[in-house]
mmCIF file of C-alpha atoms in Angstrom:
data_model
loop_
_atom_site.group_PDB
_atom_site.id
_atom_site.type_symbol
_atom_site.label_atom_id
_atom_site.label_comp_id
_atom_site.label_asym_id
_atom_site.label_seq_id
_atom_site.Cartn_x
_atom_site.Cartn_y
_atom_site.Cartn_z
ATOM 1 C CA MET H 1 88.800 92.676 76.065
ATOM 2 C CA LYS H 2 89.574 95.880 74.315
ATOM 3 C CA SER H 3 88.022 97.691 76.952
ATOM 4 C CA ILE H 4 89.871 96.424 79.745
ATOM 5 C CA PHE H 5 92.859 97.527 78.122
ATOM 6 C CA LYS H 6 91.499 100.770 77.866
ATOM 7 C CA SER H 7 91.159 101.067 81.561
ATOM 8 C CA ILE H 8 94.677 99.898 83.036
ATOM 9 C CA ALA H 9 96.319 101.665 80.563
ATOM 10 C CA LEU H 10 95.046 104.850 81.849
ATOM 11 C CA GLY H 11 97.019 105.451 84.648
ATOM 12 C CA VAL H 12 97.434 108.186 87.194
ATOM 13 C CA SER H 13 100.934 109.053 87.066
ATOM 14 C CA VAL H 14 101.832 108.658 90.523
ATOM 15 C CA CYS H 15 105.580 106.816 92.018
ATOM 16 C CA ALA H 16 106.717 105.282 94.573
ATOM 17 C CA PHE H 17 107.571 106.864 98.118
ATOM 18 C CA SER H 18 110.244 108.756 99.623
ATOM 19 C CA ALA H 19 111.344 109.405 103.153
ATOM 20 C CA SER H 20 108.462 111.876 103.998
ATOM 21 C CA ALA H 21 105.671 109.635 104.983
ATOM 22 C CA PHE H 22 102.300 110.816 103.681
ATOM 23 C CA ALA H 23 99.219 110.025 106.474
ATOM 24 C CA ASN H 24 101.956 108.086 108.452
ATOM 25 C CA HIS H 25 102.356 105.273 105.860
ATOM 26 C CA TYR H 26 102.941 106.769 102.372
ATOM 27 C CA ASN H 27 104.025 109.900 100.491
ATOM 28 C CA THR H 28 102.827 109.762 97.012
ATOM 29 C CA GLN H 29 104.829 112.653 95.612
ATOM 30 C CA ALA H 30 108.523 111.092 94.730
ATOM 31 C CA GLN H 31 110.259 108.369 94.046
ATOM 32 C CA PHE H 32 113.088 107.077 96.204
ATOM 33 C CA ASP H 33 115.590 109.322 95.886
ATOM 34 C CA ARG H 34 118.565 107.026 95.115
ATOM 35 C CA ARG H 35 121.325 109.399 95.299
ATOM 36 C CA ALA H 36 120.236 110.584 98.372
ATOM 37 C CA LEU H 37 119.763 107.453 100.012
ATOM 38 C CA THR H 38 123.252 106.313 99.124
ATOM 39 C CA ILE H 39 124.637 109.674 100.960
ATOM 40 C CA GLU H 40 122.647 108.422 103.842
ATOM 41 C CA LEU H 41 124.388 105.041 103.705
ATOM 42 C CA GLN H 42 128.076 106.212 103.243
ATOM 43 C CA ARG H 43 127.185 108.329 106.442
ATOM 44 C CA THR H 44 125.666 105.826 108.394
ATOM 45 C CA LEU H 45 128.149 103.313 107.587
ATOM 46 C CA SER H 46 130.958 106.182 108.545
ATOM 47 C CA SER H 47 130.845 104.013 111.845
ATOM 48 C CA PRO H 48 133.345 101.187 111.845
ATOM 49 C CA ASN H 49 130.778 98.776 113.801
ATOM 50 C CA ILE H 50 128.018 99.853 112.097
ATOM 51 C CA PHE H 51 130.765 99.169 109.003
ATOM 52 C CA ASP H 52 132.074 95.997 110.005
ATOM 53 C CA LYS H 53 128.605 94.225 110.306
ATOM 54 C CA THR H 54 127.303 95.629 106.918
ATOM 55 C CA VAL H 55 130.067 94.225 105.049
ATOM 56 C CA LYS H 56 129.683 90.597 106.809
ATOM 57 C CA ALA H 57 125.887 90.209 105.830
ATOM 58 C CA LEU H 58 126.475 91.723 102.168
ATOM 59 C CA GLN H 59 128.866 89.079 101.761
ATOM 60 C CA SER H 60 126.766 86.468 102.852
ATOM 61 C CA THR H 61 124.421 88.066 100.603
ATOM 62 C CA PRO H 62 125.973 88.574 97.215
ATOM 63 C CA LYS H 63 122.953 89.376 95.544
ATOM 64 C CA GLY H 64 121.588 91.859 97.273
ATOM 65 C CA ILE H 65 119.416 92.835 100.619
ATOM 66 C CA ALA H 66 116.501 94.826 101.314
ATOM 67 C CA ILE H 67 118.193 97.453 103.650
ATOM 68 C CA THR H 68 114.958 96.646 105.949
ATOM 69 C CA GLU H 69 115.846 93.310 106.170
ATOM 70 C CA LEU H 70 119.724 94.572 106.694
ATOM 71 C CA VAL H 71 119.097 96.483 109.152
ATOM 72 C CA LYS H 72 117.389 93.528 111.508
ATOM 73 C CA LYS H 73 120.473 91.393 110.630
ATOM 74 C CA ILE H 74 123.097 93.440 111.942
ATOM 75 C CA GLU H 75 123.175 93.717 115.920
ATOM 76 C CA ILE H 76 123.339 97.355 116.934
ATOM 77 C CA LYS H 77 124.193 98.120 120.746
ATOM 78 C CA GLU H 78 125.785 101.708 120.809
ATOM 79 C CA LEU H 79 122.646 104.275 121.396
ATOM 80 C CA ALA H 80 124.459 106.534 118.435
ATOM 81 C CA ASP H 81 124.556 104.260 116.045
ATOM 82 C CA GLN H 82 121.191 102.654 116.604
ATOM 83 C CA SER H 83 119.400 105.940 115.590
ATOM 84 C CA ALA H 84 121.604 106.112 112.910
ATOM 85 C CA VAL H 85 120.670 102.825 111.380
ATOM 86 C CA ALA H 86 117.174 103.227 112.326
ATOM 87 C CA SER H 87 116.962 106.654 110.430
ATOM 88 C CA LEU H 88 118.600 104.962 107.117
ATOM 89 C CA SER H 89 115.710 102.060 107.978
ATOM 90 C CA GLN H 90 113.066 104.664 108.077
ATOM 91 C CA LYS H 91 114.494 106.168 104.731
ATOM 92 C CA SER H 92 114.536 103.122 102.717
ATOM 93 C CA THR H 93 110.638 102.105 103.785
ATOM 94 C CA ASN H 94 108.585 101.184 100.704
ATOM 95 C CA TYR H 95 105.471 101.177 103.543
ATOM 96 C CA CYS H 96 102.732 99.822 100.923
ATOM 97 C CA LEU H 97 104.687 96.300 100.902
ATOM 98 C CA ILE H 98 104.588 96.281 104.716
ATOM 99 C CA ASP H 99 101.631 94.319 105.312
ATOM 100 C CA LYS H 100 98.053 93.756 103.130
ATOM 101 C CA GLU H 101 95.817 96.200 104.665
ATOM 102 C CA THR H 102 98.191 99.467 103.565
ATOM 103 C CA LYS H 103 99.205 97.627 100.616
ATOM 104 C CA SER H 104 95.459 97.270 99.576
ATOM 105 C CA SER H 105 94.744 100.889 100.163
ATOM 106 C CA ALA H 106 93.475 103.124 97.273
ATOM 107 C CA ALA H 107 97.133 105.199 97.058
ATOM 108 C CA CYS H 108 99.357 102.196 97.492
ATOM 109 C CA GLN H 109 97.411 100.119 94.386
ATOM 110 C CA THR H 110 97.631 103.534 92.297
ATOM 111 C CA ALA H 111 101.378 103.973 93.436
ATOM 112 C CA LEU H 112 102.518 100.430 92.993
ATOM 113 C CA LYS H 113 100.946 100.213 89.595
ATOM 114 C CA GLN H 114 103.299 102.665 88.101
ATOM 115 C CA SER H 115 106.302 101.927 90.336
ATOM 116 C CA VAL H 116 107.457 98.919 92.563
ATOM 117 C CA GLU H 117 110.861 100.178 94.488
ATOM 118 C CA ILE H 118 112.475 97.991 97.272
ATOM 119 C CA PRO H 119 115.753 100.059 98.172
ATOM 120 C CA GLU H 120 118.897 97.140 98.733
ATOM 121 C CA VAL H 121 122.452 96.720 98.702
ATOM 122 C CA TRP H 122 125.361 94.718 97.434
ATOM 123 C CA MET H 123 128.570 95.035 97.427
ATOM 124 C CA HIS H 124 131.488 94.590 94.407
ATOM 125 C CA LEU H 125 134.249 92.935 95.392
ATOM 126 C CA PRO H 126 136.911 92.343 93.312
ATOM 127 C CA LYS H 127 138.297 88.853 93.588
ATOM 128 C CA SER H 128 142.075 89.807 93.965
ATOM 129 C CA TYR H 129 141.114 92.575 96.500
ATOM 130 C CA GLN H 130 143.594 92.457 99.177
ATOM 131 C CA GLY H 131 143.268 96.118 100.752
ATOM 132 C CA ASN H 132 141.695 98.195 103.336
ATOM 133 C CA LEU H 133 137.879 97.600 103.407
ATOM 134 C CA GLN H 134 136.977 100.433 105.640
ATOM 135 C CA LYS H 135 139.012 103.093 104.115
ATOM 136 C CA GLU H 136 138.936 102.196 100.342
ATOM 137 C CA THR H 137 135.573 101.011 100.157
ATOM 138 C CA LEU H 138 133.123 103.252 97.774
ATOM 139 C CA TYR H 139 129.366 103.894 97.870
ATOM 140 C CA ALA H 140 127.514 104.005 94.774
ATOM 141 C CA TYR H 141 124.038 104.060 92.867
ATOM 142 C CA PRO H 142 122.745 103.383 89.176
ATOM 143 C CA PRO H 143 122.044 106.012 87.402
ATOM 144 C CA THR H 144 118.837 106.724 85.579
ATOM 145 C CA GLY H 145 117.501 106.959 81.940
ATOM 146 C CA ASN H 146 118.934 105.212 79.102
ATOM 147 C CA GLU H 147 122.175 102.855 80.211
ATOM 148 C CA GLN H 148 123.498 104.161 76.530
ATOM 149 C CA SER H 149 123.431 107.697 78.083
ATOM 150 C CA TRP H 150 125.350 107.158 80.590
ATOM 151 C CA GLU H 151 128.874 108.759 81.028
ATOM 152 C CA ARG H 152 130.302 108.055 84.141
ATOM 153 C CA ILE H 153 128.416 106.517 87.463
ATOM 154 C CA GLU H 154 129.029 108.740 90.646
ATOM 155 C CA ALA H 155 130.322 107.330 93.851
ATOM 156 C CA PHE H 156 131.445 108.365 97.576
ATOM 157 C CA ASP H 157 134.161 107.717 99.444
ATOM 158 C CA ARG H 158 133.879 107.521 103.398
ATOM 159 C CA PHE H 159 134.179 111.098 103.793
ATOM 160 C CA GLY H 160 131.508 111.689 101.112
ATOM 161 C CA ASN H 161 133.562 113.319 98.401
ATOM 162 C CA THR H 162 132.637 112.084 95.038
ATOM 163 C CA VAL H 163 134.651 109.864 92.772
ATOM 164 C CA TRP H 164 133.587 109.119 89.736
ATOM 165 C CA LEU H 165 133.699 106.056 87.998
ATOM 166 C CA ASP H 166 133.900 104.506 84.596
ATOM 167 C CA LYS H 167 130.369 102.777 83.859
ATOM 168 C CA ASN H 168 131.794 100.042 81.782
ATOM 169 C CA THR H 169 134.746 98.386 83.579
ATOM 170 C CA PRO H 170 134.269 97.145 87.284
ATOM 171 C CA PRO H 171 136.677 99.007 89.476
ATOM 172 C CA ASN H 172 139.450 97.547 91.312
ATOM 173 C CA VAL H 173 138.164 98.594 94.972
ATOM 174 C CA PRO H 174 135.056 97.496 96.712
ATOM 175 C CA VAL H 175 131.582 99.534 96.222
ATOM 176 C CA ILE H 176 128.592 98.875 97.964
ATOM 177 C CA VAL H 177 125.795 99.942 95.918
ATOM 178 C CA LEU H 178 122.197 101.215 96.897
ATOM 179 C CA GLU H 179 119.631 100.145 94.084
ATOM 180 C CA THR H 180 115.704 100.789 94.081
ATOM 181 C CA HIS H 181 115.148 97.764 91.281
ATOM 182 C CA GLY H 182 117.071 94.829 92.272
ATOM 183 C CA ALA H 183 115.919 91.350 93.487
ATOM 184 C CA ASN H 184 113.358 92.672 95.999
ATOM 185 C CA ALA H 185 111.635 94.932 93.383
ATOM 186 C CA SER H 186 111.228 92.202 91.138
ATOM 187 C CA ILE H 187 109.889 89.878 93.079
ATOM 188 C CA GLU H 188 107.199 92.014 94.036
ATOM 189 C CA LYS H 189 106.216 93.543 90.862
ATOM 190 C CA VAL H 190 106.598 89.686 89.173
ATOM 191 C CA LYS H 191 103.644 88.849 91.891
ATOM 192 C CA LEU H 192 101.912 91.653 90.731
ATOM 193 C CA MET H 193 101.826 91.317 87.213
ATOM 194 C CA ASN H 194 100.698 88.091 87.882
ATOM 195 C CA SER H 195 97.739 89.258 90.038
ATOM 196 C CA THR H 196 96.804 91.413 87.168
ATOM 197 C CA LEU H 197 96.765 88.661 84.331
ATOM 198 C CA ARG H 198 94.407 86.796 86.669
ATOM 199 C CA ASP H 199 92.179 89.638 87.339
ATOM 200 C CA LEU H 200 91.845 89.559 83.410
ATOM 201 C CA GLY H 201 91.423 86.206 82.954
ATOM 202 C CA LEU H 202 94.659 85.960 81.082
ATOM 203 C CA GLN H 203 95.935 82.800 83.832
ATOM 204 C CA SER H 204 93.889 80.345 85.288
ATOM 205 C CA ARG H 205 95.849 79.393 88.542
ATOM 206 C CA ASN H 206 97.747 81.637 91.388
ATOM 207 C CA ILE H 207 101.114 80.951 89.322
ATOM 208 C CA ASN H 208 102.625 83.258 92.659
ATOM 209 C CA THR H 209 102.377 79.850 94.988
ATOM 210 C CA LEU H 210 103.407 77.345 92.218
ATOM 211 C CA ILE H 211 107.277 79.955 90.698
ATOM 212 C CA THR H 212 109.450 77.947 92.689
ATOM 213 C CA SER H 213 109.041 74.279 93.517
ATOM 214 C CA GLU H 214 111.947 71.749 94.581
ATOM 215 C CA LYS H 215 111.730 67.899 92.226
ATOM 216 C CA LYS H 216 110.517 66.161 95.769
ATOM 217 C CA SER H 217 108.624 68.539 96.950
ATOM 218 C CA SER H 218 105.881 71.146 95.834
ATOM 219 C CA THR H 219 103.402 74.330 97.606
ATOM 220 C CA ALA H 220 100.954 73.949 94.831
ATOM 221 C CA THR H 221 98.129 74.155 97.073
ATOM 222 C CA SER H 222 96.329 74.138 93.746
ATOM 223 C CA ILE H 223 97.151 71.016 91.726
ATOM 224 C CA GLN H 224 94.858 68.573 91.302
ATOM 225 C CA ALA H 225 95.367 65.093 92.106
ATOM 226 C CA THR H 226 98.015 64.193 89.494
ATOM 227 C CA GLU H 227 99.046 66.952 86.761
ATOM 228 C CA ASP H 228 101.666 66.401 84.113
ATOM 229 C CA ALA H 229 104.238 69.305 84.189
ATOM 230 C CA SER H 230 107.739 70.625 82.869
ATOM 231 C CA LEU H 231 110.837 70.783 84.693
ATOM 232 C CA MET H 232 113.448 73.016 83.712
ATOM 233 C CA SER H 233 116.282 71.083 85.497
ATOM 234 C CA LYS H 234 118.820 73.595 83.450
ATOM 235 C CA ILE H 235 119.676 76.809 82.207
ATOM 236 C CA MET H 236 122.501 79.123 81.009
ATOM 237 C CA ILE H 237 122.050 82.572 79.862
ATOM 238 C CA LYS H 238 125.124 83.599 77.560
ATOM 239 C CA ASP H 239 124.682 87.131 77.623
ATOM 240 C CA VAL H 240 122.865 89.877 79.588
ATOM 241 C CA GLN H 241 124.625 92.806 78.874
ATOM 242 C CA GLU H 242 124.668 94.402 82.479
ATOM 243 C CA PRO H 243 126.776 97.086 83.240
ATOM 244 C CA TRP H 244 128.592 96.303 86.574
ATOM 245 C CA ILE H 245 127.167 98.500 88.552
ATOM 246 C CA LYS H 246 123.225 97.029 87.748
ATOM 247 C CA GLY H 247 124.631 93.455 89.889
ATOM 248 C CA SER H 248 123.319 90.502 88.700
ATOM 249 C CA ALA H 249 120.527 90.399 86.075
ATOM 250 C CA GLU H 250 116.851 90.158 86.969
ATOM 251 C CA ILE H 251 115.688 87.485 84.397
ATOM 252 C CA TYR H 252 112.440 86.437 84.646
ATOM 253 C CA MET H 253 110.295 83.889 82.253
ATOM 254 C CA ILE H 254 107.016 84.540 80.230
ATOM 255 C CA THR H 255 105.170 81.271 79.891
ATOM 256 C CA SER H 256 102.143 81.305 77.234
ATOM 257 C CA GLY H 257 99.741 79.105 75.126
ATOM 258 C CA VAL H 258 96.212 78.321 74.246
ATOM 259 C CA LYS H 259 93.855 77.306 77.030
ATOM 260 C CA SER H 260 90.300 76.610 74.580
ATOM 261 C CA SER H 261 89.542 75.591 71.515
ATOM 262 C CA ALA H 262 88.672 79.058 70.321
ATOM 263 C CA ASN H 263 92.569 79.836 70.943
ATOM 264 C CA ASP H 264 92.390 82.098 74.386
ATOM 265 C CA PRO H 265 95.496 83.015 75.658
ATOM 266 C CA GLU H 266 97.034 81.719 79.195
ATOM 267 C CA ILE H 267 100.230 83.600 80.261
ATOM 268 C CA ALA H 268 102.570 83.097 83.211
ATOM 269 C CA ILE H 269 105.266 85.421 84.351
ATOM 270 C CA ILE H 270 107.712 83.330 86.759
ATOM 271 C CA PRO H 271 111.231 85.282 87.670
ATOM 272 C CA LEU H 272 114.348 83.404 87.911
ATOM 273 C CA ASN H 273 115.888 84.557 91.001
ATOM 274 C CA TYR H 274 119.081 82.619 91.111
ATOM 275 C CA LEU H 275 120.446 83.700 87.679
ATOM 276 C CA ASP H 276 123.127 85.732 88.686
ATOM 277 C CA ASP H 277 125.598 85.306 85.801
ATOM 278 C CA GLU H 278 125.644 85.068 82.299
ATOM 279 C CA GLU H 279 127.454 81.641 80.739
ATOM 280 C CA THR H 280 127.248 80.174 83.973
ATOM 281 C CA ALA H 281 125.060 76.818 83.647
ATOM 282 C CA TYR H 282 121.959 76.846 86.789
ATOM 283 C CA TYR H 283 120.553 73.686 87.774
ATOM 284 C CA PRO H 284 116.986 74.803 89.713
ATOM 285 C CA ASN H 285 114.503 72.049 89.002
ATOM 286 C CA GLN H 286 112.125 74.388 88.999
ATOM 287 C CA LEU H 287 108.482 73.689 87.246
ATOM 288 C CA VAL H 288 107.434 75.805 84.468
ATOM 289 C CA LEU H 289 104.777 74.420 82.493
ATOM 290 C CA PHE H 290 101.734 73.074 84.075
ATOM 291 C CA TRP H 291 99.920 71.397 81.068
ATOM 292 C CA SER H 292 96.013 71.836 82.830
ATOM 293 C CA ASP H 293 96.368 75.283 82.033
ATOM 294 C CA TYR H 294 96.823 74.471 78.154
ATOM 295 C CA THR H 295 94.480 72.546 75.616
ATOM 296 C CA TYR H 296 97.133 71.495 73.378
ATOM 297 C CA ASN H 297 100.524 70.131 74.605
ATOM 298 C CA VAL H 298 102.540 72.872 73.122
ATOM 299 C CA ALA H 299 103.317 76.064 75.168
ATOM 300 C CA ASN H 300 106.183 79.137 74.746
ATOM 301 C CA ILE H 301 108.785 79.942 76.942
ATOM 302 C CA GLN H 302 110.089 83.621 76.580
ATOM 303 C CA PHE H 303 112.708 85.030 78.339
ATOM 304 C CA TRP H 304 113.126 88.388 79.748
ATOM 305 C CA GLU H 305 115.726 90.998 81.952
ATOM 306 C CA ASP H 306 113.480 93.421 84.469
ATOM 307 C CA ASP H 307 114.422 96.606 83.277
ATOM 308 C CA ALA H 308 114.698 99.336 86.216
ATOM 309 C CA ASP H 309 112.680 102.082 83.840
ATOM 310 C CA THR H 310 109.753 99.418 82.796
ATOM 311 C CA ASN H 311 106.490 99.390 85.671
ATOM 312 C CA TYR H 312 104.502 96.676 85.754
ATOM 313 C CA GLN H 313 101.276 98.675 84.616
ATOM 314 C CA ASN H 314 102.960 98.992 81.261
ATOM 315 C CA LEU H 315 104.001 95.238 80.828
ATOM 316 C CA VAL H 316 100.751 94.033 81.813
ATOM 317 C CA ALA H 317 98.992 96.756 79.728
ATOM 318 C CA THR H 318 101.479 95.506 76.766
ATOM 319 C CA LEU H 319 100.443 91.921 77.291
ATOM 320 C CA LEU H 320 97.098 92.579 76.891
ATOM 321 C CA ARG H 321 97.237 94.553 73.726
ATOM 322 C CA ALA H 322 99.433 91.993 72.108
ATOM 323 C CA VAL H 323 96.262 89.323 72.846
ATOM 324 C CA SER H 324 93.224 91.293 72.704
ATOM 325 C CA ASP H 325 92.877 90.371 69.186
ATOM 326 C CA ILE H 326 93.898 86.753 69.719
ATOM 327 C CA GLY H 327 90.356 85.867 68.477
ATOM 328 C CA GLY H 328 91.460 86.013 65.065
ATOM 329 C CA LEU H 329 93.615 82.835 65.925
ATOM 330 C CA ALA H 330 90.545 81.157 66.224
ATOM 331 C CA GLY H 331 90.463 77.989 63.434
ATOM 332 C CA ILE H 332 94.109 78.056 62.726
ATOM 333 C CA PRO H 333 96.093 75.350 63.474
ATOM 334 C CA GLU H 334 96.907 74.855 67.337
ATOM 335 C CA LEU H 335 101.054 75.140 66.730
ATOM 336 C CA GLU H 336 100.817 77.773 64.269
ATOM 337 C CA ALA H 337 98.175 79.731 67.187
ATOM 338 C CA VAL H 338 100.752 78.895 70.230
ATOM 339 C CA PHE H 339 103.525 80.160 68.146
ATOM 340 C CA ASP H 340 101.557 83.011 66.946
ATOM 341 C CA ILE H 341 101.107 84.221 70.421
ATOM 342 C CA ALA H 342 104.967 84.236 71.653
ATOM 343 C CA SER H 343 105.483 86.197 68.432
ATOM 344 C CA ILE H 344 102.693 88.991 69.163
ATOM 345 C CA ILE H 345 104.287 89.311 72.813
ATOM 346 C CA VAL H 346 107.635 90.458 71.458
ATOM 347 C CA GLU H 347 106.376 92.425 68.339
ATOM 348 C CA ALA H 348 104.000 94.058 70.980
ATOM 349 C CA MET H 349 106.754 95.645 72.750
ATOM 350 C CA PRO H 350 108.216 98.811 72.715
ATOM 351 C CA SER H 351 111.602 99.063 70.043
ATOM 352 C CA GLU H 352 113.390 100.710 72.698
ATOM 353 C CA TRP H 353 112.972 97.098 74.926
ATOM 354 C CA TYR H 354 115.537 95.639 72.429
ATOM 355 C CA GLU H 355 118.515 98.705 71.822
ATOM 356 C CA ASP H 356 119.467 98.166 74.755
ATOM 357 C CA ASN H 357 120.002 94.475 74.537
ATOM 358 C CA ASP H 358 118.964 94.458 78.259
ATOM 359 C CA ASP H 359 115.144 93.291 77.894
ATOM 360 C CA PHE H 360 114.824 90.764 75.278
ATOM 361 C CA VAL H 361 116.410 87.858 76.181
ATOM 362 C CA ASP H 362 115.128 85.140 74.154
ATOM 363 C CA SER H 363 112.120 82.918 73.228
ATOM 364 C CA CYS H 364 111.826 78.904 73.108
ATOM 365 C CA TYR H 365 108.530 78.352 70.857
ATOM 366 C CA THR H 366 106.484 75.693 70.584
ATOM 367 C CA LEU H 367 107.578 73.573 73.530
ATOM 368 C CA GLU H 368 106.182 69.832 73.911
ATOM 369 C CA LYS H 369 104.274 67.616 76.617
ATOM 370 C CA ASN H 370 106.117 64.432 77.855
ATOM 371 C CA ALA H 371 109.278 65.767 75.602
ATOM 372 C CA TYR H 372 112.698 65.628 77.140
ATOM 373 C CA TYR H 373 114.869 69.135 75.820
ATOM 374 C CA SER H 374 118.430 68.402 76.447
ATOM 375 C CA ASP H 375 121.005 71.540 76.227
ATOM 376 C CA HIS H 376 118.293 72.956 73.592
ATOM 377 C CA THR H 377 119.411 76.125 72.425
ATOM 378 C CA CYS H 378 116.267 78.552 72.081
ATOM 379 C CA ALA H 379 115.425 81.444 68.852
ATOM 380 C CA ALA H 380 118.200 83.748 69.293
ATOM 381 C CA ASN H 381 120.912 81.312 70.558
ATOM 382 C CA ASN H 382 121.339 83.215 73.661
ATOM 383 C CA ALA H 383 119.577 80.643 75.978
ATOM 384 C CA VAL H 384 119.856 77.095 76.441
ATOM 385 C CA ILE H 385 117.700 75.176 78.868
ATOM 386 C CA SER H 386 117.270 71.301 79.440
ATOM 387 C CA LEU H 387 113.491 69.949 80.305
ATOM 388 C CA GLU H 388 111.662 67.010 81.482
ATOM 389 C CA PRO H 389 108.104 65.797 81.850
ATOM 390 C CA TYR H 390 107.268 65.223 85.478
ATOM 391 C CA VAL H 391 104.037 64.322 87.394
ATOM 392 C CA LEU H 392 102.747 66.029 90.588
ATOM 393 C CA THR H 393 101.260 64.395 92.825
ATOM 394 C CA SER H 394 99.052 65.857 95.610
ATOM 395 C CA GLU H 395 99.626 64.725 99.265
#
């Protein structure tokens, strides 16, 4: 196990992609330049026709939309506008995520382990705003680095002039925000993490096919004839402490338990893409625990916020390091073993993940099979969940 950890930890420092394409597919020299893309976005949307259609699309997808998908969604007929939109789309494309063949290339596999970026946009629109959208909308992007070190937010008006915004207080004018580590990138990152966990023997099933299931339907291709599961019917996060410029928090859960008499760990990562706001109850009817994966009838759920500065390779390496000596749990009572796995995961995370209060959210320890949990408050008093037993049947 330690040798596996060593090999994954030795990553080549290769980043995501810029507008220039290397070998017609990828450039492994630079990440997306959010500032440059924001300026390109402002220039493109200086066309009233493009602006109107973009705003309409953003209002229908408040959580955000990938720029490449936005371009497909809006219909532009004028040739000059078509050229501008095509240029923006090209510069916003992560070529390693457009098809399986490109994604499986050695250059893309190396780059994706370092950073998963998908340029997307969302719109901050004050509830009481009654002004002129075309004239007053600003264009901004989240700064790099630790949020505590941010002094202000750089934005641009419709003429390209720089406007400085407060980092803590949302402005009273509309802002179109360009992000590269938003909801779309988070989904791809979780898929890559689960694939790596399976390759390392830390995950029994393809959780990527099961991460969202409605109560009355399931796409669970690996489910047995009948299988016991736990369904999360409600969740509320009290405080995610996200700056306004980052928009909705990208929350994911790590489920863990043991899958053998030797207390071998079982770990899965599940995105919670619907969690937009704090202090808001959501009712996802989401399958989160599959009990055939565990030897004992207890498991943990831990919640984390996807930090733009944390690449998935480092997270998986941290999880692997956390459980590399898990054999030391063999022989201890099952409840203690399950609790210790979750505790080891938390303790192994870098200390800076807790300093900004935007990475670790909460831990729900030793949840039991066939148990009902109604408005169950987790250990840090930040997450409240409701779970209920659910029996899956294959058709």
